[in-house]
Coordinates of C-alpha atoms and ligand atoms in Angstrom, one line a residue:
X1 CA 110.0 172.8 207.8
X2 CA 112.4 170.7 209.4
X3 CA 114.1 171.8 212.5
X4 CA 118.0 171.6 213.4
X5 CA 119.2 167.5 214.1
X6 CA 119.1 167.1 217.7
X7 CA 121.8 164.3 219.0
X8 CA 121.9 161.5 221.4
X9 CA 124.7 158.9 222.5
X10 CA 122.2 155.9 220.9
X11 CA 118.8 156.1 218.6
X12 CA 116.7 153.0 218.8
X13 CA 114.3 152.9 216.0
X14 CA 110.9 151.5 216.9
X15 CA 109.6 151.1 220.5
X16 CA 108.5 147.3 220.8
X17 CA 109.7 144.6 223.0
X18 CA 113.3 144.6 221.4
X19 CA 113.6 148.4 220.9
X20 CA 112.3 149.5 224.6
X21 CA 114.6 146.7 225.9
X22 CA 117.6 148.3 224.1
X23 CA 116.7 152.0 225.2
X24 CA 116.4 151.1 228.9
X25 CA 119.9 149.4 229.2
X26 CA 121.1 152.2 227.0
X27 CA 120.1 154.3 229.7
X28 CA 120.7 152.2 232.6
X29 CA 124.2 151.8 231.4
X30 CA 124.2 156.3 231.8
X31 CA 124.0 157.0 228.3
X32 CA 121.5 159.0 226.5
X33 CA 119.2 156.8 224.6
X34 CA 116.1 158.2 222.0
X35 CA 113.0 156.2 220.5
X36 CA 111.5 156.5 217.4
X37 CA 108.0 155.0 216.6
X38 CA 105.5 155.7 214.3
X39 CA 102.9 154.3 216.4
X40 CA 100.6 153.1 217.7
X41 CA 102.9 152.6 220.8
X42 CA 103.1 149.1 222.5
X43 CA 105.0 147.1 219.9
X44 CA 103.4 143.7 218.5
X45 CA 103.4 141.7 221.5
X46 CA 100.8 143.4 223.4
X47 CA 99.2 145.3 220.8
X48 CA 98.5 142.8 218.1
X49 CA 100.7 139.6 219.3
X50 CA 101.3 137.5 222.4
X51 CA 99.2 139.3 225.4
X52 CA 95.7 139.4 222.9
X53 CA 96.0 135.8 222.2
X54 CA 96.6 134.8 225.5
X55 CA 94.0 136.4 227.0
X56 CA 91.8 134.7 223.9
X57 CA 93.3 131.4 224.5
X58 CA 92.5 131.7 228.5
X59 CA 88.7 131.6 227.6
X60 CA 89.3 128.9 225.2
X61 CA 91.0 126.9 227.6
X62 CA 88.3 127.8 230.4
X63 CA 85.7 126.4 227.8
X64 CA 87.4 123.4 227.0
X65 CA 88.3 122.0 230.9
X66 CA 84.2 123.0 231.8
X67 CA 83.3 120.6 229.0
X68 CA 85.9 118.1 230.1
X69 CA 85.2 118.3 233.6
X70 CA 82.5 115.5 233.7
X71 CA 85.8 113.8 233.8
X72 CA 85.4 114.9 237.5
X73 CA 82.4 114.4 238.4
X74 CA 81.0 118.0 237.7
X75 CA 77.9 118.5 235.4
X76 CA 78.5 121.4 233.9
X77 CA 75.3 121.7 231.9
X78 CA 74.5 124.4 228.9
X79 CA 78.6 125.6 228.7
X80 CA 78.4 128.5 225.9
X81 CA 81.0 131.5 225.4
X82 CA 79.8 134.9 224.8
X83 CA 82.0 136.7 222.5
X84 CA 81.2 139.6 222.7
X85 CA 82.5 139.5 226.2
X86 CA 85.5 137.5 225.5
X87 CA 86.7 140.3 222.8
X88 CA 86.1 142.9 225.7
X89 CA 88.1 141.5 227.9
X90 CA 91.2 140.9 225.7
X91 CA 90.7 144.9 224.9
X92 CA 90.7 145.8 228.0
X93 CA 93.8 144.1 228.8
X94 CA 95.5 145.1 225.8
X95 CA 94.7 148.6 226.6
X96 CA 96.1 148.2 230.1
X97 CA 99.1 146.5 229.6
X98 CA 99.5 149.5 226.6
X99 CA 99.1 152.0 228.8
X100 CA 101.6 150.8 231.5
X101 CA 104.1 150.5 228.2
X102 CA 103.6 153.8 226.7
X103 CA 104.4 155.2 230.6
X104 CA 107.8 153.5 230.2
X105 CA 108.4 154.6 226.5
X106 CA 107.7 158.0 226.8
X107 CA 110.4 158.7 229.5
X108 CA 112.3 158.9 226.6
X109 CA 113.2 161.2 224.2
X110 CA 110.6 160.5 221.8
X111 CA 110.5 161.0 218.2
X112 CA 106.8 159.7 216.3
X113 CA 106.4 158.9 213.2
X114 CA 108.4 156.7 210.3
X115 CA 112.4 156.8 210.3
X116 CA 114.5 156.6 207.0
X117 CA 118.4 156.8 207.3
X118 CA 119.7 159.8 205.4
X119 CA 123.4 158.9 205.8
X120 CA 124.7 156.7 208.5
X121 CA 124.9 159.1 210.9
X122 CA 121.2 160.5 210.4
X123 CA 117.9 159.1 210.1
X124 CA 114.8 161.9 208.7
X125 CA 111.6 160.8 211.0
X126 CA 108.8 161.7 209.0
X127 CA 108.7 165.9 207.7
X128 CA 109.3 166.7 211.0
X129 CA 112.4 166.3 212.5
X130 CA 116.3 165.1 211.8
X131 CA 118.2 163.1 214.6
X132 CA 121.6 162.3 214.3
X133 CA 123.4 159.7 216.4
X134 CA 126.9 158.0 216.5
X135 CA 124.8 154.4 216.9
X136 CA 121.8 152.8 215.9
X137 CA 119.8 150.1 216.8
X138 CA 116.9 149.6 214.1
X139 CA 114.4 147.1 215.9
X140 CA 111.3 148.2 213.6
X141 CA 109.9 144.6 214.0
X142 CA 107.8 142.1 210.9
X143 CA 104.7 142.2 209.1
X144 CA 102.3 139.4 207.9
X145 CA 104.0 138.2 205.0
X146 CA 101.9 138.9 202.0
X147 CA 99.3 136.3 201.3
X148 CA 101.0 134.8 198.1
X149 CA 98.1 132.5 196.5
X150 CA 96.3 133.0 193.2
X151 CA 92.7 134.6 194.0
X152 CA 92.9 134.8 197.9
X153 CA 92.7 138.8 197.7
X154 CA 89.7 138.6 196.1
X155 CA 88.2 136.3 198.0
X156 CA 89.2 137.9 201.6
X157 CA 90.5 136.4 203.8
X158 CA 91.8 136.8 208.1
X159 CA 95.3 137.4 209.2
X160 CA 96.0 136.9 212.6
X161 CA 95.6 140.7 212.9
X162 CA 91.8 140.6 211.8
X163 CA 91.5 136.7 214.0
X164 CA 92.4 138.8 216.9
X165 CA 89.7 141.4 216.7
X166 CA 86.8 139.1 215.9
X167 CA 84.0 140.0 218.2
X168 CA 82.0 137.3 216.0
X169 CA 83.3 133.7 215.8
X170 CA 82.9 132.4 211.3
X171 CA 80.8 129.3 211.4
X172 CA 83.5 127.7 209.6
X173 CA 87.1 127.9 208.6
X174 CA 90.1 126.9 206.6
X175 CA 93.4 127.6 208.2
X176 CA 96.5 127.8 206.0
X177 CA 99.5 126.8 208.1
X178 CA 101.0 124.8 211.1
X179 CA 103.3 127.2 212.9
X180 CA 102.9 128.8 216.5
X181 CA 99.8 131.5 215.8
X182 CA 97.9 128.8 213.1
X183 CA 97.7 126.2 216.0
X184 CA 97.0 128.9 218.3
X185 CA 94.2 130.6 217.3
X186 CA 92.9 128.1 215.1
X187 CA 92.3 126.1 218.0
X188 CA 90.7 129.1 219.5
X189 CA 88.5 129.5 216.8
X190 CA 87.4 125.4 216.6
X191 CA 87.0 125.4 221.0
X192 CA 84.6 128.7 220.2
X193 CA 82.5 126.8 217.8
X194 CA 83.9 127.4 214.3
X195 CA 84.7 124.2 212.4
X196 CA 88.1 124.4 211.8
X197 CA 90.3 122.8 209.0
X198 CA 94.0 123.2 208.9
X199 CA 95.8 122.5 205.5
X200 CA 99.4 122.6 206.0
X201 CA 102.4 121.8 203.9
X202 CA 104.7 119.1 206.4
X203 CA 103.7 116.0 207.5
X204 CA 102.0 117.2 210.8
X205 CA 101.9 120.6 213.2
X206 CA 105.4 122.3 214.0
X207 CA 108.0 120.9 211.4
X208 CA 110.4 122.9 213.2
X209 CA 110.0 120.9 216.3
X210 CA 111.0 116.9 216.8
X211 CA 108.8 114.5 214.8
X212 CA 106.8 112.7 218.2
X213 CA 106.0 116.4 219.4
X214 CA 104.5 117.7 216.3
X215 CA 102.9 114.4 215.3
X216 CA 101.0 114.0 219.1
X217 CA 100.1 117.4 218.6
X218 CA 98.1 116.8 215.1
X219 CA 96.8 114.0 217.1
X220 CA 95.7 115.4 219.7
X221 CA 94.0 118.4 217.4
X222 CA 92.4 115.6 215.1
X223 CA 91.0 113.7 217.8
X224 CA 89.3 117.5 219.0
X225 CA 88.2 117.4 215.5
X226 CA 90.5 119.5 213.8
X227 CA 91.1 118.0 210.7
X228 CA 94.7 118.4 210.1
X229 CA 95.4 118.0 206.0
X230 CA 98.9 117.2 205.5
X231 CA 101.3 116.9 202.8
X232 CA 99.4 119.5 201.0
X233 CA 100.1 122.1 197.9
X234 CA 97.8 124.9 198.1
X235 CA 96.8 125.9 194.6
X236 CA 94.2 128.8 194.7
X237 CA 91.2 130.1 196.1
X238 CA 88.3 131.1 194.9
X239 CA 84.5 132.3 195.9
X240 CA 81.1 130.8 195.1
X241 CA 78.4 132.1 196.5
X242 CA 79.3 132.9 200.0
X243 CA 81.7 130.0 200.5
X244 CA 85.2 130.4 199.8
X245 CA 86.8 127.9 198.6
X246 CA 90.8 126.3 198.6
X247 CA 92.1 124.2 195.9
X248 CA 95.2 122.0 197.0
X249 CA 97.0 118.9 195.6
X250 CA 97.3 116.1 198.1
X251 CA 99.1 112.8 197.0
X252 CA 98.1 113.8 193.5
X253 CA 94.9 114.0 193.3
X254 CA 93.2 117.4 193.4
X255 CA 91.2 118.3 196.0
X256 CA 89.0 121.4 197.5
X257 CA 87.6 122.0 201.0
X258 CA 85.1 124.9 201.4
X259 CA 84.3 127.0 204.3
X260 CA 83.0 130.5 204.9
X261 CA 86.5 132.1 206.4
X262 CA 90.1 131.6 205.4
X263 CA 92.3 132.5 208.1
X264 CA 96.1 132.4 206.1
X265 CA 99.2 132.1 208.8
X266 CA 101.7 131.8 207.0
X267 CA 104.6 134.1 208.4
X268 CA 105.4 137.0 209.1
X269 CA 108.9 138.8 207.0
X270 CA 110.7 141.5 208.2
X271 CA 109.5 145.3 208.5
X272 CA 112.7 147.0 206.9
X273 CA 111.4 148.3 203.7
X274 CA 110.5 152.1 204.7
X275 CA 113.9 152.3 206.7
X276 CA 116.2 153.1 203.4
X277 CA 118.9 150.8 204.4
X278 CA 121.1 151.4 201.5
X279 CA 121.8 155.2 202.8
X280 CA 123.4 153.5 205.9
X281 CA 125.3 150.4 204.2
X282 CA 122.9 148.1 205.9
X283 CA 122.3 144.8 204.1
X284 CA 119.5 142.7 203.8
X285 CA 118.5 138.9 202.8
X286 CA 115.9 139.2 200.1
X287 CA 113.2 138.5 202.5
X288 CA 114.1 141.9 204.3
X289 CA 115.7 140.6 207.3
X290 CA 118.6 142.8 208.3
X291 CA 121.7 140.5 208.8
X292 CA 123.3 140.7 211.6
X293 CA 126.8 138.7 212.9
X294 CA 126.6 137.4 216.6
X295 CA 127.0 140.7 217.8
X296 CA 124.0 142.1 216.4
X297 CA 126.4 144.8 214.2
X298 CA 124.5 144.8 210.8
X299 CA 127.5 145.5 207.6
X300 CA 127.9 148.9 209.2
X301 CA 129.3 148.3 212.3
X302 CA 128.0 151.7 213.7
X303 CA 124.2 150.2 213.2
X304 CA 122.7 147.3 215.4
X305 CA 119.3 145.3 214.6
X306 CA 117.9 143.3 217.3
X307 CA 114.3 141.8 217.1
X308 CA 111.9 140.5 214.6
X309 CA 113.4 142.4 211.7
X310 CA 116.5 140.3 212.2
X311 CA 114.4 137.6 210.4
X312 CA 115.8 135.1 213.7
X313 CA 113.4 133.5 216.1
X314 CA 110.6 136.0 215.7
X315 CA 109.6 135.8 220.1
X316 CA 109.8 138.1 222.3
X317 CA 112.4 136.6 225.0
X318 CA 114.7 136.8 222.0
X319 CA 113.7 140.1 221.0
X320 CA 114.5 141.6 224.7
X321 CA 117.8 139.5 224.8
X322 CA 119.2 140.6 221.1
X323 CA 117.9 144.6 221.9
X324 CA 119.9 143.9 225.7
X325 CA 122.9 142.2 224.2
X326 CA 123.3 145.0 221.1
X327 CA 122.4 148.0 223.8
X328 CA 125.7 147.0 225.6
X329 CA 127.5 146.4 222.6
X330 CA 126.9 149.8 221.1
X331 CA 127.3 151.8 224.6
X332 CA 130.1 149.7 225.4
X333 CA 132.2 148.4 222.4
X334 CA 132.1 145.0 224.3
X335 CA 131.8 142.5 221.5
X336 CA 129.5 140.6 223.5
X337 CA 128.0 137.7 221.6
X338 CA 124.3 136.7 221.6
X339 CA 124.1 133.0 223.1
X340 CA 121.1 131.2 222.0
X341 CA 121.6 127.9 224.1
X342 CA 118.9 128.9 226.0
X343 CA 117.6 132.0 224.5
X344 CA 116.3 129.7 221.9
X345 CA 113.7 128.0 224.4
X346 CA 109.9 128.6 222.8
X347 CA 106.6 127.5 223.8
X348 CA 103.3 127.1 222.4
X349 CA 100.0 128.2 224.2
X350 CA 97.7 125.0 222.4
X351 CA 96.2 122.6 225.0
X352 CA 98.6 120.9 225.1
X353 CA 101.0 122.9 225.3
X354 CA 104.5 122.8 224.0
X355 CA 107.8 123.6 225.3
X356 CA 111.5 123.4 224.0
X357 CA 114.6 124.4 225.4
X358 CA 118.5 123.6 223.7
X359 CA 118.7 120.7 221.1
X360 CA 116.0 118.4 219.7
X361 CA 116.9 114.9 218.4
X362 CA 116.4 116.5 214.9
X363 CA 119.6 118.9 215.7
X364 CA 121.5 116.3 217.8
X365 CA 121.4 113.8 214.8
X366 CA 121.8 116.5 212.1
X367 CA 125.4 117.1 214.7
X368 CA 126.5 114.0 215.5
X369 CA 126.3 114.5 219.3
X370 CA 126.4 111.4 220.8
X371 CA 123.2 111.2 222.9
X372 CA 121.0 109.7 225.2
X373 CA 117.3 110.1 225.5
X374 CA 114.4 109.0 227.2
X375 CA 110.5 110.1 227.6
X376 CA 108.3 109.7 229.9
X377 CA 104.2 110.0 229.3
X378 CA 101.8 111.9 231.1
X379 CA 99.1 109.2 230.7
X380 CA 101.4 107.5 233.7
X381 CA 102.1 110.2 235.7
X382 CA 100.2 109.8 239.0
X383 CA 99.1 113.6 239.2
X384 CA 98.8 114.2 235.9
X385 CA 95.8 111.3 236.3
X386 CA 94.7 113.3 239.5
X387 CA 94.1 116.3 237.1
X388 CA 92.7 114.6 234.6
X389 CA 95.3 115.7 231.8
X390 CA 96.8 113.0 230.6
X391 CA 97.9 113.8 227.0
X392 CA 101.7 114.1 226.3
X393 CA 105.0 113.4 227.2
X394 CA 108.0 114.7 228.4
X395 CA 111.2 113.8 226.6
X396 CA 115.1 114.8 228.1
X397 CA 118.2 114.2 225.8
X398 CA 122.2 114.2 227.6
X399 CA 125.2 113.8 226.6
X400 CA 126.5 110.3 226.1
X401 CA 130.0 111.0 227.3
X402 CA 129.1 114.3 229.8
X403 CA 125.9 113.3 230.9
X404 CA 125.2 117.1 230.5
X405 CA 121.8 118.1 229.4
X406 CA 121.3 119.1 226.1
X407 CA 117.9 119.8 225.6
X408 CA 114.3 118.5 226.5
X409 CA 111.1 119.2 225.4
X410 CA 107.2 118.5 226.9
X411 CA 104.1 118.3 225.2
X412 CA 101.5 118.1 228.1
X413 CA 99.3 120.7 230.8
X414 CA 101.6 123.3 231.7
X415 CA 104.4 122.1 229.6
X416 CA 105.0 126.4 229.1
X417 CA 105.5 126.1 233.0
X418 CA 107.4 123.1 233.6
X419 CA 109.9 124.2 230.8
X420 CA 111.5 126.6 232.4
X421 CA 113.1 123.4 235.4
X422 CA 115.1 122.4 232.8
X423 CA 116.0 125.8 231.5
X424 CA 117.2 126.4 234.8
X425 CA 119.2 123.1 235.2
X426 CA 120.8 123.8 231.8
X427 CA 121.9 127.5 232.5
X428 CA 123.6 125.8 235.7
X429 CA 125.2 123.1 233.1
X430 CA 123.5 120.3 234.8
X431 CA 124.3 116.7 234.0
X432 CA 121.2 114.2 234.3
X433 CA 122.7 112.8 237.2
X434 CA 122.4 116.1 239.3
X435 CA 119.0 117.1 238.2
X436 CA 117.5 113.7 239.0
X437 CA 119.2 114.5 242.7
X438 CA 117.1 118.0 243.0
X439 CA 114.2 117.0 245.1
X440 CA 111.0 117.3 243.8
X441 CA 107.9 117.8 245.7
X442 CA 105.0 115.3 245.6
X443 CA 102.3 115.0 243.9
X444 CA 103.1 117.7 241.0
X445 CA 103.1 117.8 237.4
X446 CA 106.8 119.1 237.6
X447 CA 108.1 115.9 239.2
X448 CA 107.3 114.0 235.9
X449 CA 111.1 115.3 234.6
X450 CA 112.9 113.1 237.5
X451 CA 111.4 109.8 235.5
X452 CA 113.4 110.3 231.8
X453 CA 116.4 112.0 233.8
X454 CA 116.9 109.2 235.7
X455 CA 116.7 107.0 232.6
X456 CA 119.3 108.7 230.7
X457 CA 121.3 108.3 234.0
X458 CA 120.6 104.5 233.9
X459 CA 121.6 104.4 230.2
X460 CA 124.9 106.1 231.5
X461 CA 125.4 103.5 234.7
X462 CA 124.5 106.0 237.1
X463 CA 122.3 104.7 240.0
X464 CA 119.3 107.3 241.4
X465 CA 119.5 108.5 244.8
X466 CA 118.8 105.8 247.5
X467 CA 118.7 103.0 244.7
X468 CA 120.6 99.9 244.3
X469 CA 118.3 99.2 241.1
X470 CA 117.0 102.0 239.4
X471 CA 113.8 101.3 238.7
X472 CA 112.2 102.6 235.9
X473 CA 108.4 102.6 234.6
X474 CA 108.2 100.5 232.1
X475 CA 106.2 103.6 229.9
X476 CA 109.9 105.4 230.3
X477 CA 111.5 105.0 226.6
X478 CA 115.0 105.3 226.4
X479 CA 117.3 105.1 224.0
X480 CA 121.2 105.6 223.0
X481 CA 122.5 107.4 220.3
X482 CA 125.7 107.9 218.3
Ligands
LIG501 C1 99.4 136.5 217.0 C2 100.8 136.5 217.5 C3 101.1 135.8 218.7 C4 102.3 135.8 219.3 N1 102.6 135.2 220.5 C5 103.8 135.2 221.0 C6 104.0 134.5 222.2 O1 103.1 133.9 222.8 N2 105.3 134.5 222.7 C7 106.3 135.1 222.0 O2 107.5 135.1 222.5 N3 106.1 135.8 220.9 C8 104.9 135.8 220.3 N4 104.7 136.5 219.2 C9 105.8 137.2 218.5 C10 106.2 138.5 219.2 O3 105.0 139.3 219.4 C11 107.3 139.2 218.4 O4 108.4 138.4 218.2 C12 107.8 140.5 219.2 O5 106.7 141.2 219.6 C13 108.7 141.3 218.2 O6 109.2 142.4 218.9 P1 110.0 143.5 218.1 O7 110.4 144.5 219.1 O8 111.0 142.9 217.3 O9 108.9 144.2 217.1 P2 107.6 145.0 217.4 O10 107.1 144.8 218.7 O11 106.8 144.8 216.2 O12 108.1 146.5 217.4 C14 108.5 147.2 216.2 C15 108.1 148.7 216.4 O13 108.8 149.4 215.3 C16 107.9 150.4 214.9 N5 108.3 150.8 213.5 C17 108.1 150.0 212.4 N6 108.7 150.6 211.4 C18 109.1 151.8 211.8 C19 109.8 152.9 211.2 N7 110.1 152.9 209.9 N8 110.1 154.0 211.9 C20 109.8 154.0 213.3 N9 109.2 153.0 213.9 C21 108.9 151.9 213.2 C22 106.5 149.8 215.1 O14 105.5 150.8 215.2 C23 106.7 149.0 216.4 O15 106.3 149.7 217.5 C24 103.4 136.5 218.6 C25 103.1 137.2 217.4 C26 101.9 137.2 216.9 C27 101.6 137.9 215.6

């Protein structure tokens, strides 16, 4: 038997990284906020997401720089990984950094188990219990897309749920897809021993990202002997013996490439299915993504959605900023919009890694902003050659009239790290000539951004500090746009 609704000022419906956000600056801002989750509690990110993978990519990495280290001068003879242990560790931290969560999200009013809106006022949460509110904010997160290719369910296959509870690494594997968690883990799984084949659609890793980064970084995978199949339609699957196999068309010709594991990473869609939307006047795409207009209201203005479900930029960072921005939108009635300038910055945990922050060349051109750009390589960066880690670039793009930054990206060690300079320089609306005035200690990987900034300067007629002449590494490649 149900018992009566109870009421609160704001119900956020599941408890991840966009929903716990919201509840706390519900409640921060002195209103009464409530959580719903059906469990288990922790949201994707450490649970099933960003913190596991990390902490499986930290051993990978480890592995990889003990090989490379002869580089050195270090013998590092008879370097294995143990699995087993690797697996405990990540479930260790997992279960940590859970634990710490759940603290947090059970300070709430806490209602468990699976919400479906009755009327727009009311959501039913499983048998048990009716909540009404005055505003919503549905942040129930995504799902791995269903694997949509003829004879892969019968065959079996890993999602990146099943790739992150391995405690065995598959002697071999195909991976299907080049976004964020197919480079990531499929490098994982090739540095731990598995040979690893990516088939992807594009012409090389990351099509969302500029052509040079995701062309150095199928590269840069190829030479670590990934092989990286592009330009490929995947056709079916199928099993013989205990090989499982994937058909795909390449330049017309047929082809097949056998292995003992498929791992499919394909995307992820938007968990909204179970919520019944329609009681609320809540639209969806037809993928499931709840729309949502810059102020994260949904078509009833009542109900926000914040986070993966929104179908947006499925991270984290953006996840906390929608749940923070709709939070003070529904306790407030402040209209503030979300600004994705900077909120859209995104890395990517490979070795190398890769960072973004405002506009690539692909956006700039697709805009017409007049632009200037200029890159700079690792491979001639004095402590990047200390270090040993010489792969990448870093690339900065300015206005051509302002000489404001408008984005920049790094492929390179640390590039996750050394991001977050220019995300910095751009919040304070930096033009090129400023940054390249910020001093910059010596010798660090971070001082590799003053080379392309003061290059777009140069390409704009400004001088760099102290300089009659700016002079300018020949390996710094700059160029003007309209
Ligand atoms: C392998 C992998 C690696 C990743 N790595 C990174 C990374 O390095 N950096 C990064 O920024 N992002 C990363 N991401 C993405 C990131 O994890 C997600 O963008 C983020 O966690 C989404 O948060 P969310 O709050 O929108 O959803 P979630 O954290 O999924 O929260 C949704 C919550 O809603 C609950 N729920 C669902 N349906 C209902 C319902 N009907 N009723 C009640 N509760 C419900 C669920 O139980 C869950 O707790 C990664 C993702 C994956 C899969």
């Amino acid at each position: 038997m149900q018992a009566a609704p109870r009421t609160h000022d704001v119900v956020i419906i599941g408890a991840g990284s966009a929903g716990y956000a919201a509840a706390c600056t519900v409640r921060d801002l002195g209103c009464d906020a409530a959580l719903v989750d059906t469990g288990p509690l922790g949201g994707l990110c450490i649970l099933r997401g960003c913190m596991p993978s990390k902490a499986l990519l930290a051993s990978s990495d480890a592995l990889a720089d003990a090989r490379e280290s002869k580089q050195l001068g270090i013998c590092a003879r008879a370097v294995d990984a143990d699995m087993e242990f690797i697996a405990a560790r990540k479930r260790f931290l997992v279960s940590e950094f859970a634990d710490y969560r759940i603290d947090g999200i059970e300070r709430f009013p806490l209602y468990r188990g699976s919400a479906s809106f009755l009327s727009p006022n009311r959501i039913a949460v499983g048998d048990s219990a009716l909540v009404d509110a005055p505003k919503f904010i549905v942040a129930t997160g995504s799902k791995i897309a269903p694997a949509a290719l003829d004879g892969l369910d019968q065959a079996g296959y890993l999602d990146s749920d099943r790739v992150l509870e391995l405690e065995h690494v598959p002697k071999s594997v195909i991976v299907l897809g080049g976004g964020y968690t197919a480079c990531e883990l499929g490098q994982f799984l090739a540095r731990l021993g598995a040979g690893t084949t990516m088939l992807i659609r594009g012409r090389h890793l990351l099509t969302q990202s500029d052509d040079d980064v995701g062309s150095a970084l199928t590269r840069y995978f190829e030479e670590d002997g990934i092989p990286v199949l592009s330009e490929t339609r995947l056709l079916g699957v199928e099993k013989r013996g205990d090989a499982k196999v994937v058909r795909f068309e390449r330049y017309g010709d047929e082809r097949e490439v056998a292995a003992d594991e498929i791992f499919y990473a394909l995307g992820r869609s938007a968990n909204s299915s179970e919520l019944a939307l329609e009681n609320a006047g809540v639209e969806c795409d037809q993928g499931g993504a709840i729309r949502v207009d810059a102020t994260l209201r949904t078509s009833n203005p009542a109900i926000y959605a914040v986070g993966d479900v929104t179908g947006g930029q499925m991270l984290v960072h953006v996840a906390i900023y929608q749940g923070e921005v709709a939070a003070r939108n529904a306790c407030t009635d402040a209209y503030e919009r979300a600004d994705y300038r900077l909120v859209g910055a995104h890395t990517l945990f490979t070795d190398p890694q890769v960072a973004a922050v405002g506009m690539g060349e692909k956006e700039l051109r697709r805009d017409r902003v007049p632009y200037v750009s200029a890159r700079y390589d690792f491979a001639e960066h004095g402590k990047a050659q200390c270090l040993a880690k010489t792969k990448g670039f870093v690339k900065m793009m300015a206005h051509r009239i302002t000489g404001k930054i408008l984005g920049a990206c790094v492929i390179g060690p640390q590039g996750s790290e050394l991001i977050h300079e220019v995300i910095v320089a751009m919040n304070f609306d930096a033009t090129v000539d400023q940054f390249m005035r910020i001093p910059h200690l010596h010798p660090t990987l971070a001082e590799i951004w003053t080379y392309p900034a003061e290059a777009c300067a140069a390409q704009l007629g400004v001088k760099a500090p102290g300089d009659e002449q700016v002079e300018l590494s020949t390996s710094v490649a700059g160029a003007a746009h309209e």
